[in-house]
Tab-separated table of C-alpha atoms in Angstrom:
chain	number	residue	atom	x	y	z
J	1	UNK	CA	28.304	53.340	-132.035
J	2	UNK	CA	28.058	49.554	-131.782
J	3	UNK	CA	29.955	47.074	-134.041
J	4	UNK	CA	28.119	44.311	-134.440
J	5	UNK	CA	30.584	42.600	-136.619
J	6	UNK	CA	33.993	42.430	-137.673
J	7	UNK	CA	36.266	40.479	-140.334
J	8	UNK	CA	40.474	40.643	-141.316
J	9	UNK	CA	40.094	40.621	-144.940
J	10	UNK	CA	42.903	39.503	-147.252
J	11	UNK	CA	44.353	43.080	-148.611
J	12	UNK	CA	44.948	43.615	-144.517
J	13	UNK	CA	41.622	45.563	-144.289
J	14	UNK	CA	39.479	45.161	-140.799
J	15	UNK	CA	35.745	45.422	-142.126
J	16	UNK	CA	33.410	46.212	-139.352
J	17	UNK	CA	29.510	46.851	-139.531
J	18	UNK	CA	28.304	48.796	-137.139
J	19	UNK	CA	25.003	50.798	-136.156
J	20	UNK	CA	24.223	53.758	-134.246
J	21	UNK	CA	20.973	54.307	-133.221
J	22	UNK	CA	18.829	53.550	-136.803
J	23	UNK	CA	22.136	54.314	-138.828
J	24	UNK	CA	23.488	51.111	-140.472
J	25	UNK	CA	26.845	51.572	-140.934
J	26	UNK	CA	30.371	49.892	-142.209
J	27	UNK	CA	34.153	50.789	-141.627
J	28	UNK	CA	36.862	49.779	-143.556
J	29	UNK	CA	40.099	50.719	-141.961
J	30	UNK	CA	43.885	49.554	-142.464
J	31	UNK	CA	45.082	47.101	-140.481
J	32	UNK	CA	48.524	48.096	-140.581
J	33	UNK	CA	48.218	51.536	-139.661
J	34	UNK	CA	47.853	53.258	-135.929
J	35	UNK	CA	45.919	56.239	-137.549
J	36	UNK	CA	44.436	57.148	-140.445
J	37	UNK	CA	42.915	59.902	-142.093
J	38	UNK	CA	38.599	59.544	-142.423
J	39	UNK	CA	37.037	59.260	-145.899
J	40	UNK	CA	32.997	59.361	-146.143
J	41	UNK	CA	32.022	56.968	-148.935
J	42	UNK	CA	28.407	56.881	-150.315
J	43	UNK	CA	26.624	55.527	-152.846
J	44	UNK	CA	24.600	57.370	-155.313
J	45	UNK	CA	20.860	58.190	-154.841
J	46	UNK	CA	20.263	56.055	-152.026
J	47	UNK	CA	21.759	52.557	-153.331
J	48	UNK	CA	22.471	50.189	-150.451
J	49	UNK	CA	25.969	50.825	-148.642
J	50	UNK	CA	26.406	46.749	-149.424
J	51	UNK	CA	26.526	47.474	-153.168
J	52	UNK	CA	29.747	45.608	-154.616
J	53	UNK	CA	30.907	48.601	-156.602
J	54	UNK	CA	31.120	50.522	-153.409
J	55	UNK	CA	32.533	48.210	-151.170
J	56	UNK	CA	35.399	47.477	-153.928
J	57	UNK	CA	36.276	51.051	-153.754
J	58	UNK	CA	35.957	51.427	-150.085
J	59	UNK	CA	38.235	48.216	-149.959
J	60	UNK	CA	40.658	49.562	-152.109
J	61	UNK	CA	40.900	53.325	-149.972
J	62	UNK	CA	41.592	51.312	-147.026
J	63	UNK	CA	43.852	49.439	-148.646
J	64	UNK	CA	45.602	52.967	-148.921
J	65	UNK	CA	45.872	53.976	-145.945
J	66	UNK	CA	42.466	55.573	-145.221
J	67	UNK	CA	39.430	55.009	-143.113
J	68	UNK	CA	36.306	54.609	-144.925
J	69	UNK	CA	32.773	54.752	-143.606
J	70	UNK	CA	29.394	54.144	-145.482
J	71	UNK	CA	26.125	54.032	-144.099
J	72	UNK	CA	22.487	53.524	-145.151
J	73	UNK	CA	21.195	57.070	-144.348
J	74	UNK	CA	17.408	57.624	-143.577
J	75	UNK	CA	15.419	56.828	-146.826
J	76	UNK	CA	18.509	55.058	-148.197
J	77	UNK	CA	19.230	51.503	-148.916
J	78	UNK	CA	17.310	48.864	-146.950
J	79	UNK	CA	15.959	51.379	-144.349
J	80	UNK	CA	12.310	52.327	-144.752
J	81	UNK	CA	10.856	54.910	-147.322
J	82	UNK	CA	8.193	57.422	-147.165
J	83	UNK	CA	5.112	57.057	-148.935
J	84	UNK	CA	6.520	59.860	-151.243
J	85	UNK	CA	9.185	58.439	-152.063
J	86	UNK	CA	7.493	54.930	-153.052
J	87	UNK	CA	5.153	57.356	-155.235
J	88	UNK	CA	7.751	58.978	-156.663
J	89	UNK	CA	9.644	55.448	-157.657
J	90	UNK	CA	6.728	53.904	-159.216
J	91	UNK	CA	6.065	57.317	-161.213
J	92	UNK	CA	9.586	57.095	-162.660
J	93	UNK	CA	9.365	53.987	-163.232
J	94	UNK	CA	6.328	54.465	-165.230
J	95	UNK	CA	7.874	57.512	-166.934
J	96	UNK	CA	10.867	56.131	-168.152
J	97	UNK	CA	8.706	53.003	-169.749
J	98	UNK	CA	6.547	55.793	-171.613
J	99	UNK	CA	9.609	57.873	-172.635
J	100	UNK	CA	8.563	60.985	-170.641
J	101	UNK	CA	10.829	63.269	-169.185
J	102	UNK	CA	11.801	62.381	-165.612
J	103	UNK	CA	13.804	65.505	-164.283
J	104	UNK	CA	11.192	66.402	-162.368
J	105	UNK	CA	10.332	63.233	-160.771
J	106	UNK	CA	13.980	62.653	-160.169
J	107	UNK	CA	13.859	66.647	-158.574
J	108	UNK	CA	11.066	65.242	-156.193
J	109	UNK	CA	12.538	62.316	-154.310
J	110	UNK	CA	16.609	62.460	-155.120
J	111	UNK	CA	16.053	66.450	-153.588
J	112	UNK	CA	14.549	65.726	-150.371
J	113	UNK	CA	16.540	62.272	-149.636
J	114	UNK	CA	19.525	64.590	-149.901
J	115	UNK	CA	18.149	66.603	-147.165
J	116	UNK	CA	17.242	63.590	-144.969
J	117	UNK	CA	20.592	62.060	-145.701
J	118	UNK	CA	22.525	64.503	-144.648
J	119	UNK	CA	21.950	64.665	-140.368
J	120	UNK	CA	22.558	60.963	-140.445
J	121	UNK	CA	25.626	61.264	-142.078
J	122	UNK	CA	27.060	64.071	-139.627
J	123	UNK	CA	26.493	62.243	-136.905
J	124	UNK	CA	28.117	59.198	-138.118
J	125	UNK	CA	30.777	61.378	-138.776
J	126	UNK	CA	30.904	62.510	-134.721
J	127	UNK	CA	30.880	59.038	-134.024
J	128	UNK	CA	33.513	58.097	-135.998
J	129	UNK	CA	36.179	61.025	-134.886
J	130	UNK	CA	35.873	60.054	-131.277
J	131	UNK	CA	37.319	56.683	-132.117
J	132	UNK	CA	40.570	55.942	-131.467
J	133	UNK	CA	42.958	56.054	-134.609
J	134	UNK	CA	40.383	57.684	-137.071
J	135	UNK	CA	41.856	61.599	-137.774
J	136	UNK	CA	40.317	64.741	-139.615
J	137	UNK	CA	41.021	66.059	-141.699
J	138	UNK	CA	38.022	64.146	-143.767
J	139	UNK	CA	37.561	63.750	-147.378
J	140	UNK	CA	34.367	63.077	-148.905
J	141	UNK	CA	34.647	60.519	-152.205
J	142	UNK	CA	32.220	58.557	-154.297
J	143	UNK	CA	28.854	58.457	-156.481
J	144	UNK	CA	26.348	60.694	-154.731
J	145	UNK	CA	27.576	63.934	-155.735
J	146	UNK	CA	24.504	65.678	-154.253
J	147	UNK	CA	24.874	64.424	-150.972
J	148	UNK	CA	28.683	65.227	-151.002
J	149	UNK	CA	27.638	69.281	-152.802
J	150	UNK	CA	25.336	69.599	-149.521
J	151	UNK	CA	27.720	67.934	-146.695
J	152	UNK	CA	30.605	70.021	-148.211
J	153	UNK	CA	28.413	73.001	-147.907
J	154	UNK	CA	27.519	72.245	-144.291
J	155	UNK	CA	30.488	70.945	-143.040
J	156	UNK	CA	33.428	72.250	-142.148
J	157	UNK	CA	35.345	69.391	-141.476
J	158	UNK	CA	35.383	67.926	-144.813
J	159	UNK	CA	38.727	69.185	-146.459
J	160	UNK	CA	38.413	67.635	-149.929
J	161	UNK	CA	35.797	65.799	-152.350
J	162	UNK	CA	36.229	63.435	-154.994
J	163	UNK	CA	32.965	63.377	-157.028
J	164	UNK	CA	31.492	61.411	-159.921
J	165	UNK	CA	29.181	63.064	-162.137
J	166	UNK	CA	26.909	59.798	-162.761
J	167	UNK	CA	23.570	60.809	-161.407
J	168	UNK	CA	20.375	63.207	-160.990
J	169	UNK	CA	21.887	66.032	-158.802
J	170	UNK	CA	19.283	68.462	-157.318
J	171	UNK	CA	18.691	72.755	-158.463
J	172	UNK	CA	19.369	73.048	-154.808
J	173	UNK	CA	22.769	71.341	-154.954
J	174	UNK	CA	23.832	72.653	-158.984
J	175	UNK	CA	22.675	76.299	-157.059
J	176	UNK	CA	25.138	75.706	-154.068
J	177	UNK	CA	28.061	74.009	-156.051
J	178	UNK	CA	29.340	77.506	-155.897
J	179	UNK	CA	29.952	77.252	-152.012
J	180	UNK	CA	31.657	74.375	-152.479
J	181	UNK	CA	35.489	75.789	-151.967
J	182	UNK	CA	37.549	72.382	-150.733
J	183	UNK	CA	39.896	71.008	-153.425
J	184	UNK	CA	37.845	69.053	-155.425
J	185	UNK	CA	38.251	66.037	-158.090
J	186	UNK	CA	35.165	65.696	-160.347
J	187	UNK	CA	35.095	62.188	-162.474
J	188	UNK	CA	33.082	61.676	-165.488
J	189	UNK	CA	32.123	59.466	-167.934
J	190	UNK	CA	32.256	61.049	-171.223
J	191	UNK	CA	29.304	58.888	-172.757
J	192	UNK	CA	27.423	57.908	-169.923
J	193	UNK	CA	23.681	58.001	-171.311
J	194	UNK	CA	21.786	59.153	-168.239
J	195	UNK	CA	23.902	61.986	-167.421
J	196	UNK	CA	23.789	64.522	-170.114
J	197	UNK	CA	27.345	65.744	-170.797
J	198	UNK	CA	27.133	69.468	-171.012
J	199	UNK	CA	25.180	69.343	-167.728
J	200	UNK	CA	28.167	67.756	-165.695
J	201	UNK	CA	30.326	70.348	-167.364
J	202	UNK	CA	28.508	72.939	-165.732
J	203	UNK	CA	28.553	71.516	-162.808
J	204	UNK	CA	32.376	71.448	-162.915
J	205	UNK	CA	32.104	74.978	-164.113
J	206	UNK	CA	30.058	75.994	-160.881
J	207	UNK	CA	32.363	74.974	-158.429
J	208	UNK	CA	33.617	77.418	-156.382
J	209	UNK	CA	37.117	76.072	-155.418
J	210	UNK	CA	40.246	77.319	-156.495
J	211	UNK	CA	41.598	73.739	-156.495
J	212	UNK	CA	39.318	71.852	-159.196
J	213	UNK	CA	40.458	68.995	-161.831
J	214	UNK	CA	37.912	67.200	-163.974
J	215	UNK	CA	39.273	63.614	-165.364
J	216	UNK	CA	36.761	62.561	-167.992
J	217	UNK	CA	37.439	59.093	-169.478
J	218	UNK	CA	36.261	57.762	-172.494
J	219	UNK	CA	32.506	54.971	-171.898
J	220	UNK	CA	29.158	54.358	-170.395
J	221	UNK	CA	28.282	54.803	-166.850
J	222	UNK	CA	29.833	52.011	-165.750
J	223	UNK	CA	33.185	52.001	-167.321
J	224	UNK	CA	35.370	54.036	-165.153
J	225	UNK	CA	38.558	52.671	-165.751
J	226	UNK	CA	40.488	51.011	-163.050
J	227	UNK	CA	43.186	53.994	-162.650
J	228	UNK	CA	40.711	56.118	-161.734
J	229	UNK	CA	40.862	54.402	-158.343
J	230	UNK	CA	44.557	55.098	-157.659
J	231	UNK	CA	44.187	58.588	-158.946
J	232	UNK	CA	41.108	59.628	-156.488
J	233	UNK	CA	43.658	58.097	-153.606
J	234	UNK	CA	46.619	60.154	-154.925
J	235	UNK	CA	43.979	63.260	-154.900
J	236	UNK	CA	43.402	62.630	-151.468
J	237	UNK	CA	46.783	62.152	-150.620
J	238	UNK	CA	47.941	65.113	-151.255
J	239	UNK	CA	45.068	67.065	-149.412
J	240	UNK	CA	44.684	64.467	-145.970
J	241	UNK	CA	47.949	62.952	-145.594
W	1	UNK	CA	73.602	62.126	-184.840
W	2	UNK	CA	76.654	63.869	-183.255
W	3	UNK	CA	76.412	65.083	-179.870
W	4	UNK	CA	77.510	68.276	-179.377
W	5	UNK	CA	77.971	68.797	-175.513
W	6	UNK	CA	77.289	66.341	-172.627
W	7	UNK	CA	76.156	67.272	-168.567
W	8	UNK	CA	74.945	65.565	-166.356
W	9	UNK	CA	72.203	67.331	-163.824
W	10	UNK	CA	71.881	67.033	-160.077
W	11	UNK	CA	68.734	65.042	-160.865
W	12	UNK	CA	70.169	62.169	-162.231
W	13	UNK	CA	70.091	63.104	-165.993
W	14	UNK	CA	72.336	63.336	-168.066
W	15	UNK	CA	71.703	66.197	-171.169
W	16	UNK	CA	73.448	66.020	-174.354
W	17	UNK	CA	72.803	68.645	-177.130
W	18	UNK	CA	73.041	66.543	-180.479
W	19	UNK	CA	73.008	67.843	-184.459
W	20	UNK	CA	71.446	65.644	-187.044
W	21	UNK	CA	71.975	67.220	-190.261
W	22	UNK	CA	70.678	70.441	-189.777
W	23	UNK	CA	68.623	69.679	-187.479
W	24	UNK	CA	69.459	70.962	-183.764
W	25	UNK	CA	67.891	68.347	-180.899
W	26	UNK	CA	68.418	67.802	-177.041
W	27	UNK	CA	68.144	64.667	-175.441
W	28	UNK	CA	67.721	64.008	-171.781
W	29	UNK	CA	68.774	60.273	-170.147
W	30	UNK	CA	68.321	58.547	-166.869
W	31	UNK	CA	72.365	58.051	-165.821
W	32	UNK	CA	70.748	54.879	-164.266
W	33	UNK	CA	68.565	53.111	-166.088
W	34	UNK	CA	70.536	50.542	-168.727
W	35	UNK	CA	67.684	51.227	-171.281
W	36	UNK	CA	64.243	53.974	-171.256
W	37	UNK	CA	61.692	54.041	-173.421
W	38	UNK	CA	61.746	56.982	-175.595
W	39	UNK	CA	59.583	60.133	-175.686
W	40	UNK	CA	59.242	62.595	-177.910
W	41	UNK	CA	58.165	66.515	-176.452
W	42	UNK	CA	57.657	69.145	-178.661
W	43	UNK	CA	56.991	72.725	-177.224
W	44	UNK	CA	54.159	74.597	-178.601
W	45	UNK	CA	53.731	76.224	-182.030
W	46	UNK	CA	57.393	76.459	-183.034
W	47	UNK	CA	58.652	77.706	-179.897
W	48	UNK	CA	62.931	76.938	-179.079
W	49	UNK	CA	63.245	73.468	-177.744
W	50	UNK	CA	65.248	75.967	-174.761
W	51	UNK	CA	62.174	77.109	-173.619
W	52	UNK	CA	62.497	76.303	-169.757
W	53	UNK	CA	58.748	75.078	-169.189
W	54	UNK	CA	59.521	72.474	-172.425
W	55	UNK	CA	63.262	71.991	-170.376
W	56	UNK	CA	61.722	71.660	-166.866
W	57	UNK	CA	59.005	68.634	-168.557
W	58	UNK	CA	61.988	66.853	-170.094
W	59	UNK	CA	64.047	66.683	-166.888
W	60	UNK	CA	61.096	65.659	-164.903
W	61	UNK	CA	60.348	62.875	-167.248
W	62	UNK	CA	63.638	61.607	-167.767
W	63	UNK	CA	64.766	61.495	-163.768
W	64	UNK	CA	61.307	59.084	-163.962
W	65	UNK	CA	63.225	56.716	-166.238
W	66	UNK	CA	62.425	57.725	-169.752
W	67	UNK	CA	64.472	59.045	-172.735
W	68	UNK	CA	63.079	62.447	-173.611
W	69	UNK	CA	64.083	64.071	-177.364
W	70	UNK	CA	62.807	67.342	-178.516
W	71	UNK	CA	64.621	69.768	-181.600
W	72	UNK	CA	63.898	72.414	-183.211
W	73	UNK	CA	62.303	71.358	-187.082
W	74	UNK	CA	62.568	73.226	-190.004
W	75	UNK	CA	61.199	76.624	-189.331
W	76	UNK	CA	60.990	76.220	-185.549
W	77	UNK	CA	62.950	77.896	-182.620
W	78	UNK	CA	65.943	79.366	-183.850
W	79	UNK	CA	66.084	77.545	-187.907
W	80	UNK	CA	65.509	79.873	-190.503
W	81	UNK	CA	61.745	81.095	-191.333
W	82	UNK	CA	60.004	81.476	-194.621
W	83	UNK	CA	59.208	84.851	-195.794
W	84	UNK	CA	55.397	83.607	-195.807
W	85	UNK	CA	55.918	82.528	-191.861
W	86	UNK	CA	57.440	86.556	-191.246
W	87	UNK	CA	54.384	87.763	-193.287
W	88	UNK	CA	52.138	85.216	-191.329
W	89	UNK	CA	53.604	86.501	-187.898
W	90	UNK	CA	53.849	90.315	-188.358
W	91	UNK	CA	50.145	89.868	-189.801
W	92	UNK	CA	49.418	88.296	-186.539
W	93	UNK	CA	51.164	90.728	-184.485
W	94	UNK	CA	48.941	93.625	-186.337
W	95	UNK	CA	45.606	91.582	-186.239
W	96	UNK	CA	45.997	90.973	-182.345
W	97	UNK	CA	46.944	94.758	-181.635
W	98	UNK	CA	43.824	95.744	-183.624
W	99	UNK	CA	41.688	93.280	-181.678
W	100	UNK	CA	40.895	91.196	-185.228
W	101	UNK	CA	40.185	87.750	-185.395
W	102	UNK	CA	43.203	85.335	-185.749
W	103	UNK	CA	42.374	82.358	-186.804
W	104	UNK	CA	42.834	82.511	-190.195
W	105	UNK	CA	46.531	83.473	-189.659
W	106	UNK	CA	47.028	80.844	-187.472
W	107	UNK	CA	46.079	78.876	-189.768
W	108	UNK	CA	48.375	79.922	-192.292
W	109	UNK	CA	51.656	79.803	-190.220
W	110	UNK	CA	50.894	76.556	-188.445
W	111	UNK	CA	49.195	74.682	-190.908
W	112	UNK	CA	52.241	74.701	-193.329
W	113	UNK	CA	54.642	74.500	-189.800
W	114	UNK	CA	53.381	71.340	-188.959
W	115	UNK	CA	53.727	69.969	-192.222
W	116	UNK	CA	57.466	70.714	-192.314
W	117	UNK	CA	58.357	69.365	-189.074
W	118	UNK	CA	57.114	66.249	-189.223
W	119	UNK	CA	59.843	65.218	-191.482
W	120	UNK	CA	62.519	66.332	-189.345
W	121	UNK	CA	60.582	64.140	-185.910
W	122	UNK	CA	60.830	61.085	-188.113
W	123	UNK	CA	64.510	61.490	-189.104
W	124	UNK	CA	65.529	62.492	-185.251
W	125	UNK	CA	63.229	59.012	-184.330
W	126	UNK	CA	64.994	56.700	-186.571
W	127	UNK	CA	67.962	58.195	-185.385
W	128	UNK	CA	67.060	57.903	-181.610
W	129	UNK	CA	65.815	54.571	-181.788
W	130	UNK	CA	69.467	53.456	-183.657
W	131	UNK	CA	71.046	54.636	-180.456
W	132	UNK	CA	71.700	51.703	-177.341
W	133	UNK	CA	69.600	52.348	-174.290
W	134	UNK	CA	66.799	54.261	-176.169
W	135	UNK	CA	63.802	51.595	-176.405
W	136	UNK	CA	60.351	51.511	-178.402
W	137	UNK	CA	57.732	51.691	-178.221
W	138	UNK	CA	57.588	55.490	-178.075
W	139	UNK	CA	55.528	58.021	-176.484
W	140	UNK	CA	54.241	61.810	-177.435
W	141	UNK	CA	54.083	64.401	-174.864
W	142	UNK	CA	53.638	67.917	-174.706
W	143	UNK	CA	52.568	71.136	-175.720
W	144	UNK	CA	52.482	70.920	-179.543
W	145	UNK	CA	49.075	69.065	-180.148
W	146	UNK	CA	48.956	69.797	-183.475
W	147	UNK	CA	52.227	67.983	-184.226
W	148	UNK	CA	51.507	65.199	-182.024
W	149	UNK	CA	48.212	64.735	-184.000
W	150	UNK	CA	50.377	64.487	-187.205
W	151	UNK	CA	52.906	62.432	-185.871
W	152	UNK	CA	50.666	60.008	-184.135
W	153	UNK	CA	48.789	59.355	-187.231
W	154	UNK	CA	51.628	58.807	-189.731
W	155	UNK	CA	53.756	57.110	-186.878
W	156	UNK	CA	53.557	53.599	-186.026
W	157	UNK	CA	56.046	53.951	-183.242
W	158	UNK	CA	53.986	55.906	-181.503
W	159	UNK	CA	51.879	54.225	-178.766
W	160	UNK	CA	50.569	56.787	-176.383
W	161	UNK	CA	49.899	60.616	-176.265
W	162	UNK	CA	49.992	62.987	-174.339
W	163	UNK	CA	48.285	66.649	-175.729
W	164	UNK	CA	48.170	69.973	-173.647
W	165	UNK	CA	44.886	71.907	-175.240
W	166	UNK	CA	46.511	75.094	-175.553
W	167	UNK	CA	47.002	76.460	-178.909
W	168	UNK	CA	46.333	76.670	-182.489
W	169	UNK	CA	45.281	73.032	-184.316
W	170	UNK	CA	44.850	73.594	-187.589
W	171	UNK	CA	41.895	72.494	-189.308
W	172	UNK	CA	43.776	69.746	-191.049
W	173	UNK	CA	44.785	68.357	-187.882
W	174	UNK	CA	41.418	68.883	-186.129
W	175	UNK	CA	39.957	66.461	-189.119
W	176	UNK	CA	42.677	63.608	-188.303
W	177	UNK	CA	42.011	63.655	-184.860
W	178	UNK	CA	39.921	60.681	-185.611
W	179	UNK	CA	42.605	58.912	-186.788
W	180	UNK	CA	44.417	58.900	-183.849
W	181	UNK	CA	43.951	55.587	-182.013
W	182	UNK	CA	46.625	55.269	-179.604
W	183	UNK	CA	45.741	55.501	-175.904
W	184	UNK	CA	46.156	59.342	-174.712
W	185	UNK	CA	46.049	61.652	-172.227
W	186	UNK	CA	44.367	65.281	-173.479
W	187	UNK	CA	45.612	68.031	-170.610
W	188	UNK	CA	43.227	71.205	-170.498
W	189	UNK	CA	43.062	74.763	-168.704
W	190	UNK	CA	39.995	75.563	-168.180
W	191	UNK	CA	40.220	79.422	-168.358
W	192	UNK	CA	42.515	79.487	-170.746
W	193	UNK	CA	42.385	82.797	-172.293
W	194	UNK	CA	43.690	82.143	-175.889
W	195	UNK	CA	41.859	78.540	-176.360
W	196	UNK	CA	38.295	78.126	-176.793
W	197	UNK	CA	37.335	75.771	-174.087
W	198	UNK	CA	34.467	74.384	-176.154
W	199	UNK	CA	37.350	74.121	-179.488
W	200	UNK	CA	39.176	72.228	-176.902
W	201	UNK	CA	36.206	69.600	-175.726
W	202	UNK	CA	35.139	69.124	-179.404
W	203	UNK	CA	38.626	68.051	-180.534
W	204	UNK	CA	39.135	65.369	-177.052
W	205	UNK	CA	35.471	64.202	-178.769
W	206	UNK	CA	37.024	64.116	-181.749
W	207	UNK	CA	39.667	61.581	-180.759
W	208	UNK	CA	39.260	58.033	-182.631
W	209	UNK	CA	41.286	56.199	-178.895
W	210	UNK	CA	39.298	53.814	-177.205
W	211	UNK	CA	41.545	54.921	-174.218
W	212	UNK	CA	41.347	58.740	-173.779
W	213	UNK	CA	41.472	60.791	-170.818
W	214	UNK	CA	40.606	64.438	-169.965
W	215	UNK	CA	42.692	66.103	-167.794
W	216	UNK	CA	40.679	69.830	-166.708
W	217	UNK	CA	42.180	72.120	-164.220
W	218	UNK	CA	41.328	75.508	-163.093
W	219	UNK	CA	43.351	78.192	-164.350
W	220	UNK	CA	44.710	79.880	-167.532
W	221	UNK	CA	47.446	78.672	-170.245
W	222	UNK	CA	50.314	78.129	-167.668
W	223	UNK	CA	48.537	77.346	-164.598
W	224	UNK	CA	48.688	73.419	-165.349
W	225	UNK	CA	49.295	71.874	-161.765
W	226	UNK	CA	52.939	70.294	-160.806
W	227	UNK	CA	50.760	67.265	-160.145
W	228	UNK	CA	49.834	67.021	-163.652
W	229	UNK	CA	54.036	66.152	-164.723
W	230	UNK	CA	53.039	63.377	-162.222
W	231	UNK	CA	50.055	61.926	-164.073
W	232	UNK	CA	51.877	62.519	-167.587
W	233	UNK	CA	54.258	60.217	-166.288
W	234	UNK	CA	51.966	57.700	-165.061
W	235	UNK	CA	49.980	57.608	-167.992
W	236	UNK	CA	53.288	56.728	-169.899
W	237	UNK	CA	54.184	54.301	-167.186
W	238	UNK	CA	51.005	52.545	-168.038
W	239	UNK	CA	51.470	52.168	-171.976
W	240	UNK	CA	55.351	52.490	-172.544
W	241	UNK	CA	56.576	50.618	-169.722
């Protein structure tokens, strides 16, 4: 792991960007503390790691104590897609101009980026515990609820996952949601038009952990209000502090 | 309002047990805040306001700086019932042992209970708010969502609620629920054996609050996680504070 940058920001948060090997990468971590506890921060379906409504909530989590990490996994962000995946964008691009259905489409590159994601972000996650004054146990939060349905799956070291239900999860990941057993906080947006309702519920239904909440707020997408924020860091307060 | 008996607790409240006509009440006090805001907490359905889940809420709420009142209104807790609510009840009791459907007897015990204690919450409010130290603007919290409903709809005072999903709204009620505006906080179980979920969902839809928030945990009707006093409070903190 290399960091290639590094900047004191003014809520006493040391930003660094870092890479390791092809992984583009930031950290957020307190500047105050001498240890803190890891969160994994992504953004949904691939959206750069420099998107402002990530880095605001990774800024924010540091702010609280934590260590944050995002990185541009393979396929995601800036880093360079596969001919399928370009296919598949331009098909839902034309699909949703037409009208037509786009479950499918979303099925065929959201399901496999999930797959490619996830090695990247294990390693990164290596990487990061052998630094000095980053702990387990690690907590997964943020918008890509797929990716966080598979890595909590996988990995053993994640102890708890905030999710929000705002985008095109995978059948592989609504089928495994059941092996999903960490406490878990699942956010949604009661109106949010591209995620139908009842299929979020589910989702929450599926779960397998004993330790679920759902905190469904009232708007679009979008509109998460700003408490949500503090309660996602009092969730993971109580399960890696 | 003549208080009855005075104690103070080991958490820094002090309880007084206070008559108001015939009306029987209990009001909880920070011993150091100068002035709280006041809430109101009703416990489900008619239950005694001595019921130590309704008790334990108070006491939480008023060691974090509020005024919490709760009584019993006509026809609740210990006061004197109509011959139609023992009719209403012992049908119940007969309908549930023969595995019937209950709604309809529900509705014909509540419905008229919620109508009658109203009254007696608006007396015990003008009363509470005549008293030094007790502050609007007021908040609604607890387990009696049907009453809240009421209240918060013919009760200006009354600037935030808090509802736990978790038993009988009567149809009445479950048509005003668009006339509720104030900001609120709707608390659910999600395997709560005696309360539709989906009942439960429709009526948080229902709402007419620009600010509402689900609340969904895992678990049956008295599951509801310790952290959830915690967000109640919070949620007050935000509009009564």
């Amino acid at each position: 792991m290399h960091f290639t940058s590094e900047q004191r920001l003014d809520d006493g948060v040391v930003e660094r960007e870092f890479t390791l090997g092809e992984i583009p990468g930031t950290l957020w971590t307190p500047e105050s503390a001498a240890s803190a506890p890891l969160v994994l921060m992504a953004h949904n379906n691939g959206l750069p790691k420099a998107d402002p409504r990530l880095v605001a909530r990774a800024r924010y989590t540091a702010a609280r104590g934590y260590a944050v990490a995002t990185i541009d996994a393979a396929g995601c962000g800036d880093r360079p897609r596969s001919a399928a995946d370009e296919q598949a964008r331009a098909d839902l691009r034309r699909a949703m101009q037409a009208g037509e259905p786009v479950d499918e489409i979303f099925e065929s590159f959201i399901g496999p980026m999930v797959e490619k994601a996830v090695p990247d972000w294990r390693t990164t996650l290596d990487a990061l515990l052998a630094l000095p004054g980053i702990d387990g146990p690690v907590g997964y939060s943020g918008g890509w609820t797929a990716l966080g349905i598979r890595l909590a799956v996988v990995e053993p070291r994640i102890a708890a996952a905030g999710f929000f239900a705002g985008g095109y999860v995978p059948r592989a990941q609504r089928e495994e949601a059941r092996q999903v057993t960490v406490p878990l906080l699942f956010l949604l947006q009661w109106d949010d038009e591209g995620n139908p309702r009842q299929r979020a519920l589910d989702l929450f239904d599926a779960f397998g952990s004993e330790e679920k909440t759902l905190h469904a707020n009232l708007g679009g997408h979008t509109g998460t209000p700003w408490f949500e924020l503090e309660d996602g860091c009092r969730f993971l307060d109580r399960h890696l502090k």
